[in-house]
Every structure is written in structure tokens, then in C-alpha cells.
mmCIF file of C-alpha atoms and ligand atoms in Angstrom:
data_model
loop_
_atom_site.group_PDB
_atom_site.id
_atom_site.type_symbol
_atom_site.label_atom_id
_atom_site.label_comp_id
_atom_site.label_asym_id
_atom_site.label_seq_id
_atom_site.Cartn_x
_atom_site.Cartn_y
_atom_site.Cartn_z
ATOM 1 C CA UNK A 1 -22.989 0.969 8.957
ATOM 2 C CA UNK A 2 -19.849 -1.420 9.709
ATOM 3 C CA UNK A 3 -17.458 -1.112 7.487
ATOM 4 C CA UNK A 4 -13.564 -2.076 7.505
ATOM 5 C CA UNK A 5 -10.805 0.753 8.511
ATOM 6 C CA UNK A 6 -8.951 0.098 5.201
ATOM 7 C CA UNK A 7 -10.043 -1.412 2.132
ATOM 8 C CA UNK A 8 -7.261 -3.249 -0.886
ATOM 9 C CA UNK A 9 -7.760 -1.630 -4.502
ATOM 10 C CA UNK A 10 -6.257 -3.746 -6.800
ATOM 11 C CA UNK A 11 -5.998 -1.756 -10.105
ATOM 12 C CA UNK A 12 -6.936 -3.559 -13.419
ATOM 13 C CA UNK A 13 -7.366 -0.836 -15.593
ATOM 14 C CA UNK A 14 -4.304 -1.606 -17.705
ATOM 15 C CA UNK A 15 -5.526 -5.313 -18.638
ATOM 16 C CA UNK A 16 -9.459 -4.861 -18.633
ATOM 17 C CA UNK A 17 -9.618 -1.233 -19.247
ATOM 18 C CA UNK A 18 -7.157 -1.466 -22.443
ATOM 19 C CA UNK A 19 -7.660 -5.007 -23.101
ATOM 20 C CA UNK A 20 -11.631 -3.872 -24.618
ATOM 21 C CA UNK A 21 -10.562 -0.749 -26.311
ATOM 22 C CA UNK A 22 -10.618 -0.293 -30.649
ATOM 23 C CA UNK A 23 -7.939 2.073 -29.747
ATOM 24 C CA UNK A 24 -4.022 0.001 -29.105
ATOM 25 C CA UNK A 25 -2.308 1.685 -26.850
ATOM 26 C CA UNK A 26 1.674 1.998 -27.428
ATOM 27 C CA UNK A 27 3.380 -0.195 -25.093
ATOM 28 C CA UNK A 28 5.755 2.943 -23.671
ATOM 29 C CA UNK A 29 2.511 4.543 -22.673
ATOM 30 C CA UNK A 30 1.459 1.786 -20.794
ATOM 31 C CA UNK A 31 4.270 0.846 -18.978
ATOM 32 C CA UNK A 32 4.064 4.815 -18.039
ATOM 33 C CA UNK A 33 0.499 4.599 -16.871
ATOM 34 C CA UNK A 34 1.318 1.298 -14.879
ATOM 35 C CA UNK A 35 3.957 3.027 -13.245
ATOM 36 C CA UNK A 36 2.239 6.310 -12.442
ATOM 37 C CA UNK A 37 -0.269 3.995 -10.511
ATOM 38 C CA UNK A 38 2.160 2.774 -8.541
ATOM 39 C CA UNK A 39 3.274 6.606 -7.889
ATOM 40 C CA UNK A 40 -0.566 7.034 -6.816
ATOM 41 C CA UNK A 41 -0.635 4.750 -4.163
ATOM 42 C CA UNK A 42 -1.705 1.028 -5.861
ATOM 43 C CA UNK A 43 0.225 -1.524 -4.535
ATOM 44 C CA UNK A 44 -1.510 -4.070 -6.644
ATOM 45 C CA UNK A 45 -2.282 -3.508 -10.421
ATOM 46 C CA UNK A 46 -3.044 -6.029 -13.362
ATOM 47 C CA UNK A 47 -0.330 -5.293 -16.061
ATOM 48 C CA UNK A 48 -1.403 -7.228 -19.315
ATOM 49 C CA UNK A 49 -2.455 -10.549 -20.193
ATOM 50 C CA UNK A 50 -0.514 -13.382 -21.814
ATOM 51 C CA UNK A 51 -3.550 -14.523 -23.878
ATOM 52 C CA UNK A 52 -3.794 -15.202 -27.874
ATOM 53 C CA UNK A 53 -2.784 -12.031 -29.447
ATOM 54 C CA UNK A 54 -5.389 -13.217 -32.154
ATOM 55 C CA UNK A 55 -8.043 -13.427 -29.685
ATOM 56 C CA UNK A 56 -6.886 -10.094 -27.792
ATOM 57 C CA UNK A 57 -4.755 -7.534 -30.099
ATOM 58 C CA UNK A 58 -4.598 -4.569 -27.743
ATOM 59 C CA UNK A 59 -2.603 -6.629 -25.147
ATOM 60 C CA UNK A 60 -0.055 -8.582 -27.923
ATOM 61 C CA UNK A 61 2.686 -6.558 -26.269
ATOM 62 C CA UNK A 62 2.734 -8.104 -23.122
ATOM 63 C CA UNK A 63 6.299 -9.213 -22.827
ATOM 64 C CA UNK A 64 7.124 -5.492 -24.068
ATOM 65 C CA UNK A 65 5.464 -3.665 -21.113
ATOM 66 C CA UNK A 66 6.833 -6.309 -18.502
ATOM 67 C CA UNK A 67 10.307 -5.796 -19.934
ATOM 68 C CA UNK A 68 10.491 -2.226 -19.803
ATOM 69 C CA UNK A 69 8.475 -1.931 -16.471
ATOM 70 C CA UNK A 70 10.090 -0.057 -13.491
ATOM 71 C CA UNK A 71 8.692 -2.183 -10.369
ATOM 72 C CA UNK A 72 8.484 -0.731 -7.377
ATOM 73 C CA UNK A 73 9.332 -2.838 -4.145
ATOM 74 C CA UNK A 74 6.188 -3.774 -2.814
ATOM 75 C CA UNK A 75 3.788 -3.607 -5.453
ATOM 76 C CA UNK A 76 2.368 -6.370 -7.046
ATOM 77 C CA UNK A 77 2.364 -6.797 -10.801
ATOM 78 C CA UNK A 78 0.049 -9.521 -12.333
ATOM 79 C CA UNK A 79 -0.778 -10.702 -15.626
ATOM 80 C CA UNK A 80 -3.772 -13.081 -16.923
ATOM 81 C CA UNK A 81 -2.567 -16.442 -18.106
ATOM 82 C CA UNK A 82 -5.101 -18.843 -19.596
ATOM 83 C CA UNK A 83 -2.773 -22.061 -20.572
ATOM 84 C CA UNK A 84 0.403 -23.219 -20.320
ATOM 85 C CA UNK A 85 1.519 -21.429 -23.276
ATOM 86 C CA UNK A 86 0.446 -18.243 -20.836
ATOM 87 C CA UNK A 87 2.242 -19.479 -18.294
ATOM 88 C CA UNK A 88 5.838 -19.993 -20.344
ATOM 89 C CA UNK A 89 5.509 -16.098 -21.256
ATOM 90 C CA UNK A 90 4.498 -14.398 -17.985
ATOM 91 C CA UNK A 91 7.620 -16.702 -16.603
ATOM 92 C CA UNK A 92 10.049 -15.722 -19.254
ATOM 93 C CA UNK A 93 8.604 -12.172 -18.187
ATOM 94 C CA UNK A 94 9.021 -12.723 -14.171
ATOM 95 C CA UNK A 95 5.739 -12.333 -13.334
ATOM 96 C CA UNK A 96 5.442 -12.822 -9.416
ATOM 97 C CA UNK A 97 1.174 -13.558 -9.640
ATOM 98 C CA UNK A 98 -0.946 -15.002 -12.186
ATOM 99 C CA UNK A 99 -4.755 -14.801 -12.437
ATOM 100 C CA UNK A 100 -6.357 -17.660 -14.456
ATOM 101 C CA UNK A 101 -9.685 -17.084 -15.517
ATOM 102 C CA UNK A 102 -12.903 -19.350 -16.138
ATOM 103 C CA UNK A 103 -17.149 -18.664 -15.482
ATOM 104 C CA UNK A 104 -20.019 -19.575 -13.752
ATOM 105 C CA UNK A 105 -21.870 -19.846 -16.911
ATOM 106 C CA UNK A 106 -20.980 -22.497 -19.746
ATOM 107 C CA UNK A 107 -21.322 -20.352 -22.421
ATOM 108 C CA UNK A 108 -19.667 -17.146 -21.259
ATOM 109 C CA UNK A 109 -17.076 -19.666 -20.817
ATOM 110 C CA UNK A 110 -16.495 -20.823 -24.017
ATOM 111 C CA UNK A 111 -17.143 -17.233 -26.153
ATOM 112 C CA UNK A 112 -14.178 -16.190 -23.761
ATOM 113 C CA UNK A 113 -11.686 -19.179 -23.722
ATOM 114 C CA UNK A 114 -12.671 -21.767 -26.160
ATOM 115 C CA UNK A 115 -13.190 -24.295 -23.163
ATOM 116 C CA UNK A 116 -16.585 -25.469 -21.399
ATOM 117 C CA UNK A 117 -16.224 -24.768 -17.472
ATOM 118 C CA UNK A 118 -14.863 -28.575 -16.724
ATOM 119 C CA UNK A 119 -12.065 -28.120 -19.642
ATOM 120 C CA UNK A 120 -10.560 -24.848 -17.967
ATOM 121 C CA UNK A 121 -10.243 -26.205 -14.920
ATOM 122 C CA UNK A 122 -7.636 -29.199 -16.359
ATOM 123 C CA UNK A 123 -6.070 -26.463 -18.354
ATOM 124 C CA UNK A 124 -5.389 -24.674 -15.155
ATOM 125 C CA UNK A 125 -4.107 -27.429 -13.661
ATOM 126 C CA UNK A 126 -0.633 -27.768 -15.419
ATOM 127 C CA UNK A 127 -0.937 -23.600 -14.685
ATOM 128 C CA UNK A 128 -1.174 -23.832 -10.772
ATOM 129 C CA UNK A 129 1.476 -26.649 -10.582
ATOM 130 C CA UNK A 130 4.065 -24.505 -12.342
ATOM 131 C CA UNK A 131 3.220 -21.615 -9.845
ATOM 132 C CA UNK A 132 3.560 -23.071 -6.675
ATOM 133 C CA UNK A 133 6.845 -24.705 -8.289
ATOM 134 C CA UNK A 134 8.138 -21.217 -8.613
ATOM 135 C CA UNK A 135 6.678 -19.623 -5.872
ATOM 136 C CA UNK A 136 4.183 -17.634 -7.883
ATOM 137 C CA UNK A 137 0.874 -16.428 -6.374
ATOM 138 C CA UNK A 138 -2.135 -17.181 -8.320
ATOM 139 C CA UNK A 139 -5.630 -15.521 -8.434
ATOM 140 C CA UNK A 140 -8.580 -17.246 -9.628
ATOM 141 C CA UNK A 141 -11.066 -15.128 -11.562
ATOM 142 C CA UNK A 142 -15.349 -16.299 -12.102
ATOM 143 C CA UNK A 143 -16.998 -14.365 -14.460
ATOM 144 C CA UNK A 144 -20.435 -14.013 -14.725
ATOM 145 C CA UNK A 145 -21.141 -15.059 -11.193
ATOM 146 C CA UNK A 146 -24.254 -12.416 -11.205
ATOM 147 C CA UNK A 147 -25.456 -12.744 -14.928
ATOM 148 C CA UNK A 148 -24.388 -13.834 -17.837
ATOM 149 C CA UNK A 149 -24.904 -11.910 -21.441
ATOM 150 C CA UNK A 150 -25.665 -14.959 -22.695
ATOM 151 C CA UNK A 151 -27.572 -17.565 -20.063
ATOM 152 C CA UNK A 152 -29.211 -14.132 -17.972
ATOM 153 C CA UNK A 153 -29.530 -14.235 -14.688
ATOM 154 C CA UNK A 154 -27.075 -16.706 -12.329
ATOM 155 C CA UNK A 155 -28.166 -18.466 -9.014
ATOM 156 C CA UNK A 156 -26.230 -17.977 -6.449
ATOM 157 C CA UNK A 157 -25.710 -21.355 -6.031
ATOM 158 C CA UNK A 158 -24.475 -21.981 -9.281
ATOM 159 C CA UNK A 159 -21.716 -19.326 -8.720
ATOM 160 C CA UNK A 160 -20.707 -20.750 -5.597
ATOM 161 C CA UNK A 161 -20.428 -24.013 -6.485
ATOM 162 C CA UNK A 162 -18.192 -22.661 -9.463
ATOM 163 C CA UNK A 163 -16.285 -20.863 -6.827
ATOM 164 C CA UNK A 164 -15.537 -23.785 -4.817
ATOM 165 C CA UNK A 165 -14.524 -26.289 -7.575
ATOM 166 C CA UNK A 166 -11.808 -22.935 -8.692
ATOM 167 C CA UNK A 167 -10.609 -22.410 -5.462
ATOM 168 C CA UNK A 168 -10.648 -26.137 -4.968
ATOM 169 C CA UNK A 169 -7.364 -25.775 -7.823
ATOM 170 C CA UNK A 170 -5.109 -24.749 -4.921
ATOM 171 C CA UNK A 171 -5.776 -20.678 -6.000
ATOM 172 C CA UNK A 172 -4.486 -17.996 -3.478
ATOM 173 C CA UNK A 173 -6.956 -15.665 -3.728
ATOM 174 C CA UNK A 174 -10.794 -15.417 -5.973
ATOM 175 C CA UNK A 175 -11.483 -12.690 -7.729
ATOM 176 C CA UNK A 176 -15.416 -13.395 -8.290
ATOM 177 C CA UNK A 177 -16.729 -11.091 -11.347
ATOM 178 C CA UNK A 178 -19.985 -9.080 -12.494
ATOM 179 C CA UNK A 179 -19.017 -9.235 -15.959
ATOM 180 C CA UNK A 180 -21.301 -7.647 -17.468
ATOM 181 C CA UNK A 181 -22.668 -5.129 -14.288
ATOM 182 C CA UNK A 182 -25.963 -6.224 -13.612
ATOM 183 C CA UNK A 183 -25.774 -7.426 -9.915
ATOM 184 C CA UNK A 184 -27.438 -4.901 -7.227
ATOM 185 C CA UNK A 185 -26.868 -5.639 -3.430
ATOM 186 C CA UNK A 186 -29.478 -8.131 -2.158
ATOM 187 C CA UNK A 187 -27.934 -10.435 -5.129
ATOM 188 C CA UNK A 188 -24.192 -9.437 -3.525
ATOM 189 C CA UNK A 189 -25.369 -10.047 0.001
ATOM 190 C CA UNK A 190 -27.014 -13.570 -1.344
ATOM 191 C CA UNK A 191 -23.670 -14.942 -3.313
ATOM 192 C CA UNK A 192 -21.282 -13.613 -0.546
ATOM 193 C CA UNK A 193 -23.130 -15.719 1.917
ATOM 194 C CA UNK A 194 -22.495 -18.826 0.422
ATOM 195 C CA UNK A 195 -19.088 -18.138 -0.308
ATOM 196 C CA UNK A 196 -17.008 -20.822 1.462
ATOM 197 C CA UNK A 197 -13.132 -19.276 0.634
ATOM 198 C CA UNK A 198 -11.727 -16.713 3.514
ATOM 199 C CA UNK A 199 -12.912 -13.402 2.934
ATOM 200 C CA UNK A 200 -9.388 -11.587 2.996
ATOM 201 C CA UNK A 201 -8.401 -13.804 -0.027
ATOM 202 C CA UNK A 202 -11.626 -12.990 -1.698
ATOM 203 C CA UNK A 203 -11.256 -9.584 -3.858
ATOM 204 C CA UNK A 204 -14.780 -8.343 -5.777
ATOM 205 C CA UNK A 205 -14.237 -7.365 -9.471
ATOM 206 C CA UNK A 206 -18.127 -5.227 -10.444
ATOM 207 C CA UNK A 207 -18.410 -3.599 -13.609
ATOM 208 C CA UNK A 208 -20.535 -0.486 -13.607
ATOM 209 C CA UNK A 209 -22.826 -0.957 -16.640
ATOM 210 C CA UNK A 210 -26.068 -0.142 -14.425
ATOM 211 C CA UNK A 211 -24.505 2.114 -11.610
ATOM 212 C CA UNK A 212 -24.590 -0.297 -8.908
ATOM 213 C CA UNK A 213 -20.886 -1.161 -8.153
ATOM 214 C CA UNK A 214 -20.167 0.935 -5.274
ATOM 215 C CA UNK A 215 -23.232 -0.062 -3.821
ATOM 216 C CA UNK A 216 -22.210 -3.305 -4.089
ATOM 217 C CA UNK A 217 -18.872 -2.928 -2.600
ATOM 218 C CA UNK A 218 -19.980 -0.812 -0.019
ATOM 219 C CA UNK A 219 -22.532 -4.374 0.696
ATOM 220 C CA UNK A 220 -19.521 -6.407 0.083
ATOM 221 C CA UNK A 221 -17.583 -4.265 3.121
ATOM 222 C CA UNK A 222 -20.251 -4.715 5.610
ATOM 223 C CA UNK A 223 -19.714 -8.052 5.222
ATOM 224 C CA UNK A 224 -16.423 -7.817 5.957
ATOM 225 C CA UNK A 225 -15.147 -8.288 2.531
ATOM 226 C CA UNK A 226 -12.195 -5.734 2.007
ATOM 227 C CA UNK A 227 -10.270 -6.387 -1.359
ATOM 228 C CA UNK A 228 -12.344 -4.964 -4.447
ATOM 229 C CA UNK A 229 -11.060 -4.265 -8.274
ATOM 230 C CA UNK A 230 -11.017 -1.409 -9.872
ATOM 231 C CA UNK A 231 -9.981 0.641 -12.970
ATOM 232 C CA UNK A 232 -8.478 4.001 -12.984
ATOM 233 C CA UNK A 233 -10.950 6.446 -14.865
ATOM 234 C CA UNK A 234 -13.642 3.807 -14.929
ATOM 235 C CA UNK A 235 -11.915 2.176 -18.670
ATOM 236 C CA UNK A 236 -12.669 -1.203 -19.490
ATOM 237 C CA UNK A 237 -14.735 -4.403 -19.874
ATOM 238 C CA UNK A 238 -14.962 -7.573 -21.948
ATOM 239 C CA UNK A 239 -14.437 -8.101 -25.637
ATOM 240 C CA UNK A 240 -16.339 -10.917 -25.195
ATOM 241 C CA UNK A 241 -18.783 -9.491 -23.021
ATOM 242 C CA UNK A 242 -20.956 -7.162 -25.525
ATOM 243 C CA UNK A 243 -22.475 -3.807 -23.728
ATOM 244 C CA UNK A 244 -20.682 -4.212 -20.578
ATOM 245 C CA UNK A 245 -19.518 -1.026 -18.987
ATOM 246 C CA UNK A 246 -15.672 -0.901 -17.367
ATOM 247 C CA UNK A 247 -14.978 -1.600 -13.981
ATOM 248 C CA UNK A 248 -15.963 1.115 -11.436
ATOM 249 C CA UNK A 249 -13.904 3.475 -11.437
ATOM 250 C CA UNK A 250 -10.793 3.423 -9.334
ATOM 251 C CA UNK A 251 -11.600 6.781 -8.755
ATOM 252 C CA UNK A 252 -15.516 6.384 -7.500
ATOM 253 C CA UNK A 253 -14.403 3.610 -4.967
ATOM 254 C CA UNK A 254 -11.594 6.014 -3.096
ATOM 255 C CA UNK A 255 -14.188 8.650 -3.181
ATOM 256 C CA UNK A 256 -17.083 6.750 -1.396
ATOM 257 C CA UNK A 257 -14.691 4.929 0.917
ATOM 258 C CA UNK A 258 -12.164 7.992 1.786
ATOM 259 C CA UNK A 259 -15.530 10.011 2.686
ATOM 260 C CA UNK A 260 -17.172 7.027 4.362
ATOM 261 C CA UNK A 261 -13.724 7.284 6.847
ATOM 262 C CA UNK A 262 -12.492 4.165 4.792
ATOM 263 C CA UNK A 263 -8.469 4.451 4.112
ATOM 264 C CA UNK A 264 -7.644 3.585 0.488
ATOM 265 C CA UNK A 265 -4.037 4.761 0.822
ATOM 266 C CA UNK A 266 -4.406 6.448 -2.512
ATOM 267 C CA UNK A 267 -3.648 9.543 -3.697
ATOM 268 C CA UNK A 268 -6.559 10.934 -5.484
ATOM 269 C CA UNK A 269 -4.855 14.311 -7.546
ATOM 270 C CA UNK A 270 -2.044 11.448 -8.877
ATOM 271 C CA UNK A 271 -4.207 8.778 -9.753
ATOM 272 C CA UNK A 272 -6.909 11.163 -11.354
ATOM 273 C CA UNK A 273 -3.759 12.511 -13.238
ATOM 274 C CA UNK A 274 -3.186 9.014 -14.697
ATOM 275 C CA UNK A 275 -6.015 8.285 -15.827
ATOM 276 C CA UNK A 276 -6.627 11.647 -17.679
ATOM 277 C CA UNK A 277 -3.288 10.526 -19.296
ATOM 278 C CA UNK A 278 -5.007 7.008 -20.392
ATOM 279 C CA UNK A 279 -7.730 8.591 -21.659
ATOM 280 C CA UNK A 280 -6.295 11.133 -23.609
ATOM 281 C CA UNK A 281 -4.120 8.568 -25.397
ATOM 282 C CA UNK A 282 -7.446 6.629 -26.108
ATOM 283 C CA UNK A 283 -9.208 10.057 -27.454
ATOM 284 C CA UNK A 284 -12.108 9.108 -24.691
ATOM 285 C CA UNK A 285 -13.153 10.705 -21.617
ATOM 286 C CA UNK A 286 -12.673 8.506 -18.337
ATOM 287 C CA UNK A 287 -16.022 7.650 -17.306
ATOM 288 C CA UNK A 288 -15.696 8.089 -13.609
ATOM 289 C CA UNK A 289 -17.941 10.180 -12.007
ATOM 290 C CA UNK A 290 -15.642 11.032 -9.160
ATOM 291 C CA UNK A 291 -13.094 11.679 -11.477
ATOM 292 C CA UNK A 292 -15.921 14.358 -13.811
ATOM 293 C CA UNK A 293 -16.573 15.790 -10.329
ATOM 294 C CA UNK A 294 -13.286 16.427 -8.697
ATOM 295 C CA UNK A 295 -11.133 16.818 -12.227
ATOM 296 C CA UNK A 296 -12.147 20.484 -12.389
ATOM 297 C CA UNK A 297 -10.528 21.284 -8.880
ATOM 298 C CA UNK A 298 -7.420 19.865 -9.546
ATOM 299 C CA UNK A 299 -3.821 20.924 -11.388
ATOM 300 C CA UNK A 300 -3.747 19.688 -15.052
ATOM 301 C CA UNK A 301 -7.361 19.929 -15.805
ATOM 302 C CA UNK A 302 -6.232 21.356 -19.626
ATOM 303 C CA UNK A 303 -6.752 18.097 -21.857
ATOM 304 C CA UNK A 304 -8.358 17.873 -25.558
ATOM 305 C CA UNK A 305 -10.369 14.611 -24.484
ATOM 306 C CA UNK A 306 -14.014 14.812 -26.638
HETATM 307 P P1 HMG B 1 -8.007 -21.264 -28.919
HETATM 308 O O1 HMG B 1 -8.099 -20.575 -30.242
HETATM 309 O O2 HMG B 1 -9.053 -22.262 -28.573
HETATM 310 O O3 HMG B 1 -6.610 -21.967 -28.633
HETATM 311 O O4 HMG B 1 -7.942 -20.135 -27.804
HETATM 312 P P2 HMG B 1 -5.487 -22.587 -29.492
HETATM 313 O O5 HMG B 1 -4.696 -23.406 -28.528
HETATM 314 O O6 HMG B 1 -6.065 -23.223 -30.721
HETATM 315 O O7 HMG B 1 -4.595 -21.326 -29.910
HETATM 316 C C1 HMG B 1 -4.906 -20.447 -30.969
HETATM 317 C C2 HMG B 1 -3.651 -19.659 -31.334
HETATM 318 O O8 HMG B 1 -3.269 -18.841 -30.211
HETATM 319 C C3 HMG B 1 -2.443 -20.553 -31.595
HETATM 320 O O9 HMG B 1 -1.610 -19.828 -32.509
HETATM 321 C C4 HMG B 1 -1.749 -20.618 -30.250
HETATM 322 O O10 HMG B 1 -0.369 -20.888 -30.347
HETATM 323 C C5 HMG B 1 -1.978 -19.221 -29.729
HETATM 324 P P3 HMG B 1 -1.501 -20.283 -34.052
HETATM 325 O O11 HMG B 1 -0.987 -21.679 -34.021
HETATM 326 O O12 HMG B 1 -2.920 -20.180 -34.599
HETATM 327 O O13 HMG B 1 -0.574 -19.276 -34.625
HETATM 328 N N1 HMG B 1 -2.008 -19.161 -28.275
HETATM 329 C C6 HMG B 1 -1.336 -18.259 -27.557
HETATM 330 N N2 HMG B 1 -0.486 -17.277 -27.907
HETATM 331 C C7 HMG B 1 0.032 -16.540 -26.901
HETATM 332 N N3 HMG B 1 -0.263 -16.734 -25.589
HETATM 333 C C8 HMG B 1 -1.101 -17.717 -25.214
HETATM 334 C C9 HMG B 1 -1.671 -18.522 -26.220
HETATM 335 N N4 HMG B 1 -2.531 -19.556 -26.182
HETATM 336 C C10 HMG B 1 -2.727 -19.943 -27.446
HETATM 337 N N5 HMG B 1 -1.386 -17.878 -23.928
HETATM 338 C C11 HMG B 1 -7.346 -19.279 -25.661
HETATM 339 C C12 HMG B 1 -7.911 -20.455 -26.422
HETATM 340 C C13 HMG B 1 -7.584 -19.525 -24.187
HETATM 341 C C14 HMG B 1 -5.855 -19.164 -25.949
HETATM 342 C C15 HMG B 1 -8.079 -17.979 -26.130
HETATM 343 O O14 HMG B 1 -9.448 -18.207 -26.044
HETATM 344 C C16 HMG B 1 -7.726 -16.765 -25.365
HETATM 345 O O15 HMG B 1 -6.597 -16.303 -25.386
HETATM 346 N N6 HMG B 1 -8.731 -16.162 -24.642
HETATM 347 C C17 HMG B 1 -8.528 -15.010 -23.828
HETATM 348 C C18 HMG B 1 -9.708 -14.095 -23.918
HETATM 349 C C19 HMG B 1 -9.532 -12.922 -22.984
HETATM 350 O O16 HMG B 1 -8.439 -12.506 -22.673
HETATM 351 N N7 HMG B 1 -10.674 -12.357 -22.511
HETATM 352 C C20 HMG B 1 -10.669 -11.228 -21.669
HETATM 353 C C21 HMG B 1 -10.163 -11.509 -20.298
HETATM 354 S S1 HMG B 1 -11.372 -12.257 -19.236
HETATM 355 C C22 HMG B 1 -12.279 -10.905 -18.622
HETATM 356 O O17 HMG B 1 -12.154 -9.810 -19.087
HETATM 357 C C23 HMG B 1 -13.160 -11.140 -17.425
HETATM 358 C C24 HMG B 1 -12.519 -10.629 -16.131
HETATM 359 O O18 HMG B 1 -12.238 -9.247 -16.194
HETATM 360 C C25 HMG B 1 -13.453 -10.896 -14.947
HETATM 361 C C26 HMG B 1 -14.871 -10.379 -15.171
HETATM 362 O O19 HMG B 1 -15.059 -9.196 -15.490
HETATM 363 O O20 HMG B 1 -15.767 -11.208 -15.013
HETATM 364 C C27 HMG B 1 -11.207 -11.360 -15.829
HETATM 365 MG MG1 MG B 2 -13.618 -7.651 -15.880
#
């Protein structure tokens, strides 16, 4: 197996983890867990998002967490920004990288943002301008480039085309999305290939719904793919993306890789620590099976999580 000496975990439990949780989380404990992931070793983590409160409560206080965030020299904080409007408040905030967000699928599309595929792109437009005016990185997110809950299954030609037209808006770096979890590694191996942005601006965002994500990031590494998303504890997915399980686990990935001689630069008793802290302020137990596996053996295993 050929796989890269190091891989890039960029953390997104505090957006998509919280972001799909009944539970609101105070802002104080946020900006806490964002900065005890930073202690852990994550030099890249998606804060909040600068969305509709009305279409996303649980991350209204996204000016609050940016303003009382400690940041560390050398991490990256980023926030989702899906309009200009976005884009006014993540500045006012001095957010350094923005991630807009649209899908392969038309339908997906619209549940999540109100806009068919064509329309997000010209509202990203205005977005992207203002960035590179201010010298602000941006990441370009496609959802549903396996499946869609909606349309089922997605060619991988109709993701990659997607792809292309995004990246095509000047983004920095794609984030391309299983949404909803359903994609297993010969479906990986088939969209990767046809992939036409470079591959160390390319991060892979799998949700774990069936079980497969580490598979298919450990696919995604053989191909020389190296930059993969990831939420502490295993927290998260879509509001508008019903049944979808979180993200894998922060936790699973810097297992597999660590033990497959892959350097994750994370610390795994601190970031395990964090995310028992998430969890017990959402009353839920971190799904991560890493996390179930390893908790036990380490310092601070007392918690009242269900
Ligand atoms: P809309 O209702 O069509 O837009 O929503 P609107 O322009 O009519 O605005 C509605 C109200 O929201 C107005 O307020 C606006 O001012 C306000 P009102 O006049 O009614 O009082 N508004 C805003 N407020 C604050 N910040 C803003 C903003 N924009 C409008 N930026 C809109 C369109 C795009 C705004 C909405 O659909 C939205 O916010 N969607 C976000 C949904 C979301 O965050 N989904 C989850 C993230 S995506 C995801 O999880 C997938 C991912 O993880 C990858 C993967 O897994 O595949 C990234
Ligand atoms: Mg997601």
C-alpha cells in the first residue's frame, strides 16, 4: 500500500458537528473547544458559519465565538459564507479563509441554499472577488458528489463537471463532500480520477453514515490525495441532509493513519479530551469508534455522557 508520510486534518467539528445538533451550544464553550483543538495539534479547523440564523440557529453566534477566539499563530480559522451578506460578517469578524458551498445535485442544492446549482455560482462570485481583494483564502465545498438524499446515486461525471465549473470561480482549494455517507471506494477511486484540480488543494470531506469513510480516505491517500475533513468525536452532519451520520471521526482517521505509519501531528489523549468535553455539553456520546476504544485507557475517562 502507498500511502503519503503525512496526511492534513482539517477539523470541522465545530461548524458541521454543532451546526446539526437540537442541542445550542453556548458560544464560551465553543470558542473553548475550538481552542483546545488547536492545543491538540489541528492547525486547520472550521469555526462557525455566517449563514441565516433562521435557516441555521445553533451557529447564530458566529461573530460571538470569532470575537472571543484566542488564535494561535499558524492555525487556520474558517467560517462558511454563502452570500455577500456572509461575506460582510466573517470580514467584520477577520476571518483569514472562507468556504462557500454549493452541490452536484440540483435539488440538494436548493433544500440547502435556496439557489439551483447555476444561481450559487453568481452568488459566489461577488464572494470570491471580495476575497482575493483582501487577501482571503477561499475553499470551495460540493456536496453530494457521491449521492444525493434526494436525486440517489451521482455519476461521477456529473460531480466532476460540478467540480470544475466551482473551481473554475478562482477557489483555492475543493473540499468535495459525501453528504450523506454513502460512497465506498471503487466510487472514490472513480470520481478522484476525473478530478482535474491539483490534488494538494483538494481536501475529502466523507460522512460516516455506512462505515466506509476511512476506507475511503485510506483510497483517497493511495492516490495521493492527502488533505481529508474530519470532526472531533465523530459529531455532525446536515440539517438539510436527513439521516446522515457526522463526519468520521477526527479521532478514527489519526488512529488508522498513525498505525498505518501515517503522521497526523495530532495529539490523540488532547483531542479525545475535547471532544469528550463537546459531547458532554451536548448530553451525547461522541460516536467515534477510536475514541469508544482508546477513551477507557486514557486520564479523564469520568464523564456522565448517556
Ligand atoms: P434565503 O431565505 O433564500 O435568503 O436563504 P434571503 O436572502 O431571502 O434571506 C433570508 C433571511 O436571512 C433574511 O433576513 C436575510 O437578511 C438573512 P430577514 O430579512 O428575513 O430578516 N440572511 C442572512 N443573515 C445572516 N447571514 C447571512 C444571511 N443571508 C441571508 N449570510 C441562504 C439563502 C443561503 C441565506 C440560506 O439558505 C442559508 O443560510 N443556508 C445555509 C444552510 C447551511 O448552512 N447548511 C449547512 C452547511 S452545508 C453542509 O453542511 C455540507 C458540507 O458539510 C459539505 C458536505 O457534507 O457535503 C459543507
Ligand atoms: Mg458535511
Amino acid at each position: 500500500m502507498t500511502l503519503p508520510p503525512s496526511v492534513f486534518l482539517i477539523e470541522v467539528c465545530p461548524r458541521d458537528g454543532l451546526q446539526n445538533e437540537r442541542e445550542i451550544v453556548p458560544a464560551g464553550k465553543k470558542v473553548a473547544f475550538v481552542e483546545a483543538l488547536a492545543e491538540a495539534g489541528l492547525h486547520e479547523i472550521e469555526v462557525t458559519s455566517f449563514v441565516s440564523p433562521k435557516w441555521v440557529p445553533q451557529l447564530a453566534d458566529a461573530a460571538e465565538v470569532f470575537g472571543k477566539l484566542k488564535r494561535r499563530e499558524g492555525v487556520v480559522y474558517s467560517a462558511l459564507v454563502p452570500n455577500v451578506k456572509g461575506m460582510e460578517r466573517a470580514i467584520a469578524s477577520g476571518v483569514r479563509k472562507v468556504a462557500v458551498f454549493t452541490a452536484a445535485t440540483e435539488t440538494f442544492c436548493k433544500k440547502n441554499i435556496n439557489m439551483t446549482f447555476a444561481e450559487s455560482l453568481q452568488a459566489f462570485l461577488p464572494v470570491v472577488a471580495e476575497a482575493k481583494k483582501n487577501g482571503i483564502a477561499v475553499r470551495g465545498y460540493l456536496s453530494t458528489a457521491f449521492g444525493c438524499p434526494y436525486e440517489g446515486n451521482v455519476p461521477p461525471t456529473q460531480a466532476a463537471i460540478a467540480a470544475r465549473r466551482l473551481a473554475d470561480l478562482g477557489c483555492d482549494e475543493l473540499s468535495i463532500g459525501d453528504t450523506i455517507g454513502v460512497a465506498a471506494p471503487p466510487g472514490v477511486e472513480a470520481l478522484l480520477g476525473l478530478l482535474k484540480f491539483p490534488k494538494d488543494r483538494t481536501a475529502l470531506h466523507f460522512h460516516d453514515t455506512h462505515g466506509t469513510a476511512v476506507a475511503n480516505a485510506f483510497t483517497a491517500a493511495q492516490m495521493g490525495f492527502s488533505r481529508f475533513d474530519s470532526s472531533a468525536g465523530g459529531f455532525g452532519g446536515c440539517p438539510y441532509a436527513p439521516g446522515a451520520a457526522g463526519n468520521v471521526a477526527t479521532e478514527d482517521l489519526v488512529y488508522a493513519f498513525e498505525k498505518a505509519g501515517v503522521k497526523t501531528g495530532v495529539d490523540f489523549p488532547k483531542l479525545a479530551s475535547a471532544s469528550r468535553a463537546i459531547g458532554e455539553a451536548l448530553h451525547k456520546r461522541p460516536p467515534s469508534k477510536a475514541l469508544a476504544a482508546l477513551g477507557p485507557m486514557l486520564p479523564n475517562t469520568e464523564t456522565n455522557l448517556k
